[in-house]
mmCIF file of C-alpha atoms and ligand atoms in Angstrom:
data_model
loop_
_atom_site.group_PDB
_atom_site.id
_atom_site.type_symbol
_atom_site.label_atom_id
_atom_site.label_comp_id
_atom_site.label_asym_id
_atom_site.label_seq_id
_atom_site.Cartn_x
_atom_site.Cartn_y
_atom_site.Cartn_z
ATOM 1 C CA UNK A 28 0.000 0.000 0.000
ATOM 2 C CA UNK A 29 0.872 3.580 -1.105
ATOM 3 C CA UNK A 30 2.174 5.419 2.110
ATOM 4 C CA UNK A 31 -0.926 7.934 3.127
ATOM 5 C CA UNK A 32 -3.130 6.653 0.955
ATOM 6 C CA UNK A 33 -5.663 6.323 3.569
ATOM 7 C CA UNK A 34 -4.572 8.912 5.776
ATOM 8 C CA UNK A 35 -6.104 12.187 4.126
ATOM 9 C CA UNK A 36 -8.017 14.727 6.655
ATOM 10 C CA UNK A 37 -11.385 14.464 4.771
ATOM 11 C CA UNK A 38 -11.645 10.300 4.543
ATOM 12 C CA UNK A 39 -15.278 9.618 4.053
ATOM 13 C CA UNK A 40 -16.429 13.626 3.841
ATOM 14 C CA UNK A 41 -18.766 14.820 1.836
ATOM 15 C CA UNK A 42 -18.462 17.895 0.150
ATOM 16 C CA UNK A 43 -20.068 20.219 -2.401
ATOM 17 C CA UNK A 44 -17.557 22.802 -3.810
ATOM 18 C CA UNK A 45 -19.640 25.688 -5.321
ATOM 19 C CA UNK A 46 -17.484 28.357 -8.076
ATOM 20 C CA UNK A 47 -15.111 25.786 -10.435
ATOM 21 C CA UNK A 48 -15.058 27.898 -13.698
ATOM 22 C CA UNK A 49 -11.743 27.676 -14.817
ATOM 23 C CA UNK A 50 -8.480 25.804 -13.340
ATOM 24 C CA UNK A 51 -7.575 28.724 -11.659
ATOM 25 C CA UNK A 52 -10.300 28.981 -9.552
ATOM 26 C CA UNK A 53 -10.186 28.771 -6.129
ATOM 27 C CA UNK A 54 -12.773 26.055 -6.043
ATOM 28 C CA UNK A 55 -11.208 23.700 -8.058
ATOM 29 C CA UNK A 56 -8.000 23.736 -6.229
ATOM 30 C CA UNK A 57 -10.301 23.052 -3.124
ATOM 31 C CA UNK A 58 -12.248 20.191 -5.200
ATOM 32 C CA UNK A 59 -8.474 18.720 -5.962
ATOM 33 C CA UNK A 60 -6.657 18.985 -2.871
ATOM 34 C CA UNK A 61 -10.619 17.489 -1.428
ATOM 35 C CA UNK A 62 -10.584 14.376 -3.381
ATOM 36 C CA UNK A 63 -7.021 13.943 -2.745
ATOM 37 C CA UNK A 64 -7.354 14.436 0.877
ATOM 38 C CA UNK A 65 -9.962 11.165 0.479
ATOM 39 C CA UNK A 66 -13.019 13.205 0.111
ATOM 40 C CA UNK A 67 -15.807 12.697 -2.095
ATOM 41 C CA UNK A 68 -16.737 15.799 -3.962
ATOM 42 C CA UNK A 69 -19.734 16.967 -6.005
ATOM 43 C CA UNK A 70 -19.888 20.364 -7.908
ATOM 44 C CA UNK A 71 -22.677 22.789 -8.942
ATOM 45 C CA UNK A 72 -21.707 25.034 -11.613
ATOM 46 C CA UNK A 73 -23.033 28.415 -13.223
ATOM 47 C CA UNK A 74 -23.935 29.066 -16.688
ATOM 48 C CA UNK A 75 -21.735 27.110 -19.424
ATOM 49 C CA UNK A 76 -22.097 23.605 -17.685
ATOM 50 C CA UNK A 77 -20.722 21.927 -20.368
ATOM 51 C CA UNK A 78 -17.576 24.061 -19.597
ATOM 52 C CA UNK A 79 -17.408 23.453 -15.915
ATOM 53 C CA UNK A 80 -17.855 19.565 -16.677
ATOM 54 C CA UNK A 81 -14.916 20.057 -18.902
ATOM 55 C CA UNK A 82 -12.469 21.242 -16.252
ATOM 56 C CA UNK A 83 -13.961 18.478 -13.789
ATOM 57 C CA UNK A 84 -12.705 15.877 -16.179
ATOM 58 C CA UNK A 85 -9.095 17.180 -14.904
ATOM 59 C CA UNK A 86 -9.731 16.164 -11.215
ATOM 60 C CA UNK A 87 -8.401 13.131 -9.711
ATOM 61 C CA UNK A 88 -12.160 11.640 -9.827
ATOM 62 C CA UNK A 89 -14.408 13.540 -12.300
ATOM 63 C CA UNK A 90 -17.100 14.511 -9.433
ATOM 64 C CA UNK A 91 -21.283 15.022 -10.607
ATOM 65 C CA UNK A 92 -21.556 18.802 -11.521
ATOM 66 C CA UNK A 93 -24.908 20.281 -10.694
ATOM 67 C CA UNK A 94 -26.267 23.342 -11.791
ATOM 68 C CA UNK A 95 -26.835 26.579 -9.675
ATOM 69 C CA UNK A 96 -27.408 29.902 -10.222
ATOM 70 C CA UNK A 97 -27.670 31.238 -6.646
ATOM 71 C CA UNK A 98 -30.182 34.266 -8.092
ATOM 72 C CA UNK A 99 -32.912 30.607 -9.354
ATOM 73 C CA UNK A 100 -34.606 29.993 -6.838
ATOM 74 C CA UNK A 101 -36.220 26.818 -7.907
ATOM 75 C CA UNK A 102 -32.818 25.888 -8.779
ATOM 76 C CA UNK A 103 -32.028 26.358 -4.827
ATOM 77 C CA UNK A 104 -35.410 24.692 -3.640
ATOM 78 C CA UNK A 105 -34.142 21.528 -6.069
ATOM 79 C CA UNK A 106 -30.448 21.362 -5.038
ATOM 80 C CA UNK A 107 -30.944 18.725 -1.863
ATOM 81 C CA UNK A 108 -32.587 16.731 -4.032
ATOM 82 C CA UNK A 109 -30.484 16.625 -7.122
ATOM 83 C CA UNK A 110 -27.374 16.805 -4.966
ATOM 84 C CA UNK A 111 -29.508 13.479 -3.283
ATOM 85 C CA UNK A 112 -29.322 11.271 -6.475
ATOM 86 C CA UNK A 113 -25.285 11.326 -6.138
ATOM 87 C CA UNK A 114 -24.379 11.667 -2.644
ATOM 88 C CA UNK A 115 -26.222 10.449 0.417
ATOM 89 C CA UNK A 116 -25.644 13.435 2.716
ATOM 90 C CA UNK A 117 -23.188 16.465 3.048
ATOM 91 C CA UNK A 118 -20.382 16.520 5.825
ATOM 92 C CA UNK A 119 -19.409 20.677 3.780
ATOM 93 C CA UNK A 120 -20.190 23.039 1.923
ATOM 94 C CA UNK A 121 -17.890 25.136 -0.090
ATOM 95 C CA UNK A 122 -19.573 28.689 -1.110
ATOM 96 C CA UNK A 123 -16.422 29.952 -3.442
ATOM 97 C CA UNK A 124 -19.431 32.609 -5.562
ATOM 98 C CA UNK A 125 -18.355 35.835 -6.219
ATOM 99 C CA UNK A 126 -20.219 39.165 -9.180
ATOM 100 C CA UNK A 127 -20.471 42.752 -9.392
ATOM 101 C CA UNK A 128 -21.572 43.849 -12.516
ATOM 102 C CA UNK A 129 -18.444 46.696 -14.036
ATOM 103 C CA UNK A 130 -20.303 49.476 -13.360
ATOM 104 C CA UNK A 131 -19.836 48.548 -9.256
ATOM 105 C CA UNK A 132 -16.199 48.141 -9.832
ATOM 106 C CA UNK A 133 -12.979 49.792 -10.943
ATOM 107 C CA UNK A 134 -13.722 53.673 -9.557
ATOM 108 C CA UNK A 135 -17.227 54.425 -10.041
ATOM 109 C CA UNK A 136 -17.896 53.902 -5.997
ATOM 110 C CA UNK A 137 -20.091 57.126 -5.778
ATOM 111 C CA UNK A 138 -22.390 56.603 -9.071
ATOM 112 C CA UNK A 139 -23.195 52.734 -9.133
ATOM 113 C CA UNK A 140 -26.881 52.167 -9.378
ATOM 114 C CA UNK A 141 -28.809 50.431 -6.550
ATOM 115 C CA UNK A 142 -29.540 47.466 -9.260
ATOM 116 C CA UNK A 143 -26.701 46.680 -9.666
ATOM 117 C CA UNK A 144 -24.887 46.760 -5.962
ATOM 118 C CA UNK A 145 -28.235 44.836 -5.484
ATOM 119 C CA UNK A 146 -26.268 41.815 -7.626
ATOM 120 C CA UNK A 147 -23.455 42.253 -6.426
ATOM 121 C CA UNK A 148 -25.054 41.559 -2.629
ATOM 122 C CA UNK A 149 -27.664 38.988 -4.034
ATOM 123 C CA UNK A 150 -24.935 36.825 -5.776
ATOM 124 C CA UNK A 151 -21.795 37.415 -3.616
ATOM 125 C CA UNK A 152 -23.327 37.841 0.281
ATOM 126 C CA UNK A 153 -27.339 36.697 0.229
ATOM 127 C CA UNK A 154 -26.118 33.639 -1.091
ATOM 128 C CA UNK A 155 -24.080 32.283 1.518
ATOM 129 C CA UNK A 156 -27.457 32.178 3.302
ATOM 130 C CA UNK A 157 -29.051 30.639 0.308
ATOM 131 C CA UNK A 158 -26.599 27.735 -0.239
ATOM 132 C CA UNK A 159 -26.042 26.846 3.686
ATOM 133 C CA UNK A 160 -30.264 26.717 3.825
ATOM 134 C CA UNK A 161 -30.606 24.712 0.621
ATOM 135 C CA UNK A 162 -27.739 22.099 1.817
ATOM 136 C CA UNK A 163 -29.208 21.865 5.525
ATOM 137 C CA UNK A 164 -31.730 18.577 4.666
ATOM 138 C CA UNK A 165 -28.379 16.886 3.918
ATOM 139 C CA UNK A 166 -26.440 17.952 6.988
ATOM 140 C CA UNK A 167 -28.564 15.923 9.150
ATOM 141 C CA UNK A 168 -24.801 14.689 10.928
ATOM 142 C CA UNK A 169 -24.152 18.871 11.412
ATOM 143 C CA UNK A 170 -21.148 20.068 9.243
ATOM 144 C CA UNK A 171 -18.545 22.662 7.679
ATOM 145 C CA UNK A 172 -19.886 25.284 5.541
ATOM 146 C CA UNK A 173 -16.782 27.293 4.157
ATOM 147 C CA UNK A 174 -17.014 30.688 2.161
ATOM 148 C CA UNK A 175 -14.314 32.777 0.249
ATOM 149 C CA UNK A 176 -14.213 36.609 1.871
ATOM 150 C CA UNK A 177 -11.848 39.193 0.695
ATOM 151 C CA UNK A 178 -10.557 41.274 4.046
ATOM 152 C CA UNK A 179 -13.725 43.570 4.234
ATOM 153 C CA UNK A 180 -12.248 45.642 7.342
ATOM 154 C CA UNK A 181 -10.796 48.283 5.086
ATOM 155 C CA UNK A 182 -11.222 50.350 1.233
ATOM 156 C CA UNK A 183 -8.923 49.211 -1.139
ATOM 157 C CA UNK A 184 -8.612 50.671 -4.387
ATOM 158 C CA UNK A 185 -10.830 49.609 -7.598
ATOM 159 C CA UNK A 186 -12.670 46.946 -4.725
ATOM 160 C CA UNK A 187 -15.869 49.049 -4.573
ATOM 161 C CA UNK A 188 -19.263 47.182 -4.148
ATOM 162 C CA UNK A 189 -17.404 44.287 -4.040
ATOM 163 C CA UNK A 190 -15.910 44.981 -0.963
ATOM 164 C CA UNK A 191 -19.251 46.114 0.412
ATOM 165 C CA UNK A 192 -20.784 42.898 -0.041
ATOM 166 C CA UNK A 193 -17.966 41.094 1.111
ATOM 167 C CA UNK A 194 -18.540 43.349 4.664
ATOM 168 C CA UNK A 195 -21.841 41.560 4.415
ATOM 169 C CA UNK A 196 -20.554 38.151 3.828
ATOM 170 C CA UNK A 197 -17.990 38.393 6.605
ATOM 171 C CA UNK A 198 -21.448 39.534 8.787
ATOM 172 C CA UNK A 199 -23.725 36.881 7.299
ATOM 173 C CA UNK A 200 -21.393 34.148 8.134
ATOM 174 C CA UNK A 201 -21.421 35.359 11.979
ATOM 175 C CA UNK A 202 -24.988 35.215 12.116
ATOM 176 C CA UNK A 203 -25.067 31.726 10.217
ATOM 177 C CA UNK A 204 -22.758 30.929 12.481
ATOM 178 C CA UNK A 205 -25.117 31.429 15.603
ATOM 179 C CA UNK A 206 -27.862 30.172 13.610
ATOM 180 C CA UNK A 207 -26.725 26.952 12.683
ATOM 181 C CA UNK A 208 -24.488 25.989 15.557
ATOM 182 C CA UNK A 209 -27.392 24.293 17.157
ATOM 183 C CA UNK A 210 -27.376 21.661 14.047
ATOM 184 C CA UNK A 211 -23.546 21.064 14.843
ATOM 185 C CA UNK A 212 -23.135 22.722 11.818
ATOM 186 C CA UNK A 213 -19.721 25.288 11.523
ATOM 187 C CA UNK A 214 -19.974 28.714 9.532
ATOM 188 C CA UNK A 215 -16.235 30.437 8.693
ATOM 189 C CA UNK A 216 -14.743 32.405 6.061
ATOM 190 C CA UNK A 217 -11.473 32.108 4.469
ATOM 191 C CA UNK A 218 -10.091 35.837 3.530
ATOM 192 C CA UNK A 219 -7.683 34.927 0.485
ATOM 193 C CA UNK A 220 -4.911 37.331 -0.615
ATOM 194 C CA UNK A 221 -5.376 38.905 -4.007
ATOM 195 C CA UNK A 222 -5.263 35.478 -6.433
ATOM 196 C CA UNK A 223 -5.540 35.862 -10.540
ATOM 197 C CA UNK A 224 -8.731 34.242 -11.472
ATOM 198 C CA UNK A 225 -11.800 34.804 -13.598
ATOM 199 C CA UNK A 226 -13.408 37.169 -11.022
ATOM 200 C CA UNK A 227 -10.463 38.893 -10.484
ATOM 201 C CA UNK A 228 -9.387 39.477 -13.973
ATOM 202 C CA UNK A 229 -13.064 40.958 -14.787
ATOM 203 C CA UNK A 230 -12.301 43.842 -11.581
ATOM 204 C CA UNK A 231 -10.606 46.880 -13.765
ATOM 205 C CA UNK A 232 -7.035 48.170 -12.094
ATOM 206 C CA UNK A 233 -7.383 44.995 -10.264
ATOM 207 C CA UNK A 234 -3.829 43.768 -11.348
ATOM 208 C CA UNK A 235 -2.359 46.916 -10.558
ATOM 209 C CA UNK A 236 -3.542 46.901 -6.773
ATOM 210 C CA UNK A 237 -2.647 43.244 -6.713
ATOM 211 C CA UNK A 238 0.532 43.697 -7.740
ATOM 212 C CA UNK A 239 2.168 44.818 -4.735
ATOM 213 C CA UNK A 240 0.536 42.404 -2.386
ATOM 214 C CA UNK A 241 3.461 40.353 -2.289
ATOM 215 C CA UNK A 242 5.865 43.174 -1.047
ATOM 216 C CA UNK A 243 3.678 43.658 1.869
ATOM 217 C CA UNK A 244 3.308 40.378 2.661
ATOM 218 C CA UNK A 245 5.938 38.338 5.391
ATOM 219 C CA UNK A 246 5.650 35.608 3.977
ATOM 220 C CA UNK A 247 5.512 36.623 0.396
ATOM 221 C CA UNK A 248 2.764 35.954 -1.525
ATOM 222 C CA UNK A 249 2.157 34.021 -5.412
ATOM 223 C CA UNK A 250 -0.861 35.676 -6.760
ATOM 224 C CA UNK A 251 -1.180 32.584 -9.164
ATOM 225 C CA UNK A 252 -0.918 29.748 -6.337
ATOM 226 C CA UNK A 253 -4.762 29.294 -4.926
ATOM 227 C CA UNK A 254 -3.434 26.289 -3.098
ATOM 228 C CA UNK A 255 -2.888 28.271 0.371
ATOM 229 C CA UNK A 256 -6.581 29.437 0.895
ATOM 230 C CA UNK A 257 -7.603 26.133 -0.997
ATOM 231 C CA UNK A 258 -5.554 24.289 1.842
ATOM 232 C CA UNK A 259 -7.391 26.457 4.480
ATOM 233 C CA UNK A 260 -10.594 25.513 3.114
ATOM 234 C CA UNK A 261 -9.638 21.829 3.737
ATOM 235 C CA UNK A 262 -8.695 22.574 7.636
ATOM 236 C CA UNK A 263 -11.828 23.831 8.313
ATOM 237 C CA UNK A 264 -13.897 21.589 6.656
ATOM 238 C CA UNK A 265 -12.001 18.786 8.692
ATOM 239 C CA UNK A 266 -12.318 17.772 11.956
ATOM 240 C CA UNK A 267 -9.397 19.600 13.067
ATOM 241 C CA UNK A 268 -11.372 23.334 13.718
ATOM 242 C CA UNK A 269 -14.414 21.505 15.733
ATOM 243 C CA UNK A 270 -15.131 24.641 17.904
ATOM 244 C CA UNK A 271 -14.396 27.114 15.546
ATOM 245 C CA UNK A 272 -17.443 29.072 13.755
ATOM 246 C CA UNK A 273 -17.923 32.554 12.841
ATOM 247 C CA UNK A 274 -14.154 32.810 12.336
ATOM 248 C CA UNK A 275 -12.637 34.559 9.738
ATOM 249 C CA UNK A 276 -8.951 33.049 8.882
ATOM 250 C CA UNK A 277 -6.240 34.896 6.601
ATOM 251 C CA UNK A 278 -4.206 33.740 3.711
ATOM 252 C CA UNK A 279 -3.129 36.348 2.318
ATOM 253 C CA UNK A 280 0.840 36.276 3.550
ATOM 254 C CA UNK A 281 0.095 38.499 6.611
ATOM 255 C CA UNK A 282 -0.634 41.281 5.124
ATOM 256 C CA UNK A 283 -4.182 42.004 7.099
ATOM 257 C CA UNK A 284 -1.552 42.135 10.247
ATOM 258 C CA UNK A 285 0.599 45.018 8.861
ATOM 259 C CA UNK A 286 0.431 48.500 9.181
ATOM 260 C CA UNK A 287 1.086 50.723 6.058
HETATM 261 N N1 LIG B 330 -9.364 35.942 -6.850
HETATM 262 C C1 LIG B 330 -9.166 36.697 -5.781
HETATM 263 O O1 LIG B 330 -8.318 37.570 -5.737
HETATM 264 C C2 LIG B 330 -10.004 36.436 -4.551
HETATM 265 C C3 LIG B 330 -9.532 36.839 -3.294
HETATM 266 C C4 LIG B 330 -10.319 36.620 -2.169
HETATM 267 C C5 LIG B 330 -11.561 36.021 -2.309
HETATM 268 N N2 LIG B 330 -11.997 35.636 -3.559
HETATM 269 C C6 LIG B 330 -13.325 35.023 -3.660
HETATM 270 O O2 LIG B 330 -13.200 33.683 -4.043
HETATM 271 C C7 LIG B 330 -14.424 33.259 -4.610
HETATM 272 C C8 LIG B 330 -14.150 32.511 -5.912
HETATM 273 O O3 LIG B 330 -13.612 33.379 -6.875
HETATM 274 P P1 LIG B 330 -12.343 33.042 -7.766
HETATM 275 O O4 LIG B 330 -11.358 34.106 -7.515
HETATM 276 O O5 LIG B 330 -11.964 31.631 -7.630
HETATM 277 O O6 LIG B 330 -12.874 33.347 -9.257
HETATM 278 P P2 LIG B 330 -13.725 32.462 -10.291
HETATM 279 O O7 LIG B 330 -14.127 33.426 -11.353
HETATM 280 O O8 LIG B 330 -12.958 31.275 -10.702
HETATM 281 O O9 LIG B 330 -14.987 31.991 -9.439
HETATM 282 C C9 LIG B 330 -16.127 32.793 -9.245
HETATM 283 C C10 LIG B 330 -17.305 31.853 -9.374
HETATM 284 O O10 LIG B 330 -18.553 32.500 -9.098
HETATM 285 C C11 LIG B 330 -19.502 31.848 -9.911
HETATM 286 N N3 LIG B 330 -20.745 32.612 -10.016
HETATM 287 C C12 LIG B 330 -20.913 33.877 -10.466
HETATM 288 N N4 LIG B 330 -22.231 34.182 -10.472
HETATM 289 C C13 LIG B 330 -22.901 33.080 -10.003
HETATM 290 C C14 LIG B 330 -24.270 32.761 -9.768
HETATM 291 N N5 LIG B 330 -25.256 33.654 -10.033
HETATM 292 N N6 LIG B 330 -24.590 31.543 -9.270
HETATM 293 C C15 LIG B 330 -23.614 30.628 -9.008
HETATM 294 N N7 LIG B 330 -22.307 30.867 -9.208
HETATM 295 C C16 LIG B 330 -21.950 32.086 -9.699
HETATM 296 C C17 LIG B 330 -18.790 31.715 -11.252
HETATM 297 O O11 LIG B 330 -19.427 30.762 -12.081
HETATM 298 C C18 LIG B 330 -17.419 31.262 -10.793
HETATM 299 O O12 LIG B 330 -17.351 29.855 -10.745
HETATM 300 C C19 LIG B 330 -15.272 34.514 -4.780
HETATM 301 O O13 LIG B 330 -16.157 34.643 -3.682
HETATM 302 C C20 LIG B 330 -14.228 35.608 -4.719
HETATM 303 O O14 LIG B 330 -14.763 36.850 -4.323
HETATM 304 C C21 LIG B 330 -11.240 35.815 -4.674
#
């Protein structure tokens, strides 16, 4: 036998991973590292399925994808059920969902419409609250339910609506938190560094403000490696963060510890 083959901190875990678009994304390094860590993994993608299957096929297992669109609501009311007909329960939840439209990024803070912060919030912050409620019928065992936040305790540049919805994400998850504690189930955030993906490609001046996250980092920080939050992702949906919830961890090299 391979050493650690059966040694992996998710054996027999359950886990949907929300947000695979590309192979960059942050939630297919979590669906990797997940199925390598002995977990078994299902995925709901958004829009182009056929596209989001196609990137699945390059996982260790090529896990169900499901489709979601957190603004469809039947599509919510009928996830428990069609995540059902593959898995036979959920031990996590990965929420990894993140849109502004342009016109609530890159600089136009003071003339964005309320329509469109209002998709920004639905998409990136009410539906944390959407996902953990539609996954709770197959928690009955309590749980992990893990979201991607972006430090929300200051204004960066070009961040905009985007960083007010993630505000509300990092307060949504505290009051999941005290809401769902009594099903055993945990509610934390992990606040990634700046990491070059779809969503952050689409954010205009994002690459400049990006670029010098890694001088201000202690540790240094590789805006193309997702596998540090990805890895944090895994801790807390293991069993090694069992009185942890409404937490808030940072990987982004340290920098949310420095001053100017
Ligand atoms: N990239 C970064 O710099 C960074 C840093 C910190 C946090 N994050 C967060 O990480 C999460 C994942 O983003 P990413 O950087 O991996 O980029 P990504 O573009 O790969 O993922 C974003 C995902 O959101 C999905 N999505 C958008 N609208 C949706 C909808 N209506 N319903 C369901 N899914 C929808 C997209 O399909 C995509 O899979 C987001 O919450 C993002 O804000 C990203």
């Amino acid at each position: 036998m391979e050493w650690g083959t059966d040694m992996g901190i998710l054996d027999g875990k359950r886990i949907l991973v929300t947000g695979v678009l590309t192979d960059s994304s942050i939630a297919y390094s979590v669906a990797r590292l997940a199925q390598e860590e002995g977990a078994r993994v299902v995925l709901t993608g958004f829009g182009r399925l056929s596209l989001v299957e196609r990137i699945s096929r390059r996982l260790p297992e090529p896990p169900p994808v499901i489709e979601l669109d957190v603004q469809n609501t039947e599509h919510l009311d009928t996830l428990a059920d069609r995540v059902g007909e593959h898995i036979d329960g959920l031990d996590g939840v990965v929420h990894s969902i993140g849109f502004a439209p342009q016109t609530a990024l890159g600089g136009n803070f003071l003339n964005t419409s309320w329509e469109d912060v209002a998709t920004a919030v639905h998409v990136s912050t009410y539906s944390f609250k959407s996902l953990a409620v539609a996954c709770l019928p197959l928690m009955k065992g309590g749980g992990s339910v893990v979201g991607l936040d972006f430090d929300a305790s200051k204004a960066w540049p070009v961040y905009d609506w985007m960083g007010v919805a993630k505000a509300g994400l990092e307060s949504c998850s505290r009051y999941l938190a005290r809401d769902l504690g009594k099903h055993g189930i945990r509610v934390n955030l992990v606040a990634a560094g700046p990491l070059r993906t779809m969503a952050a490609k689409s954010i205009p001046g994002f690459a400049e403000f990006e670029e010098s996250w890694p001088a201000k980092a202690p540790l240094g920080w590789d805006l193309t490696d997702p596998a540090p939050a990805a890895r944090a992702c895994l801790a807390l949906l293991s069993d090694w963060f069992p009185a942890t919830t409404g937490e808030i961890v940072h990987v982004d090299g340290g920098v949310h510890a420095m001053g100017a």
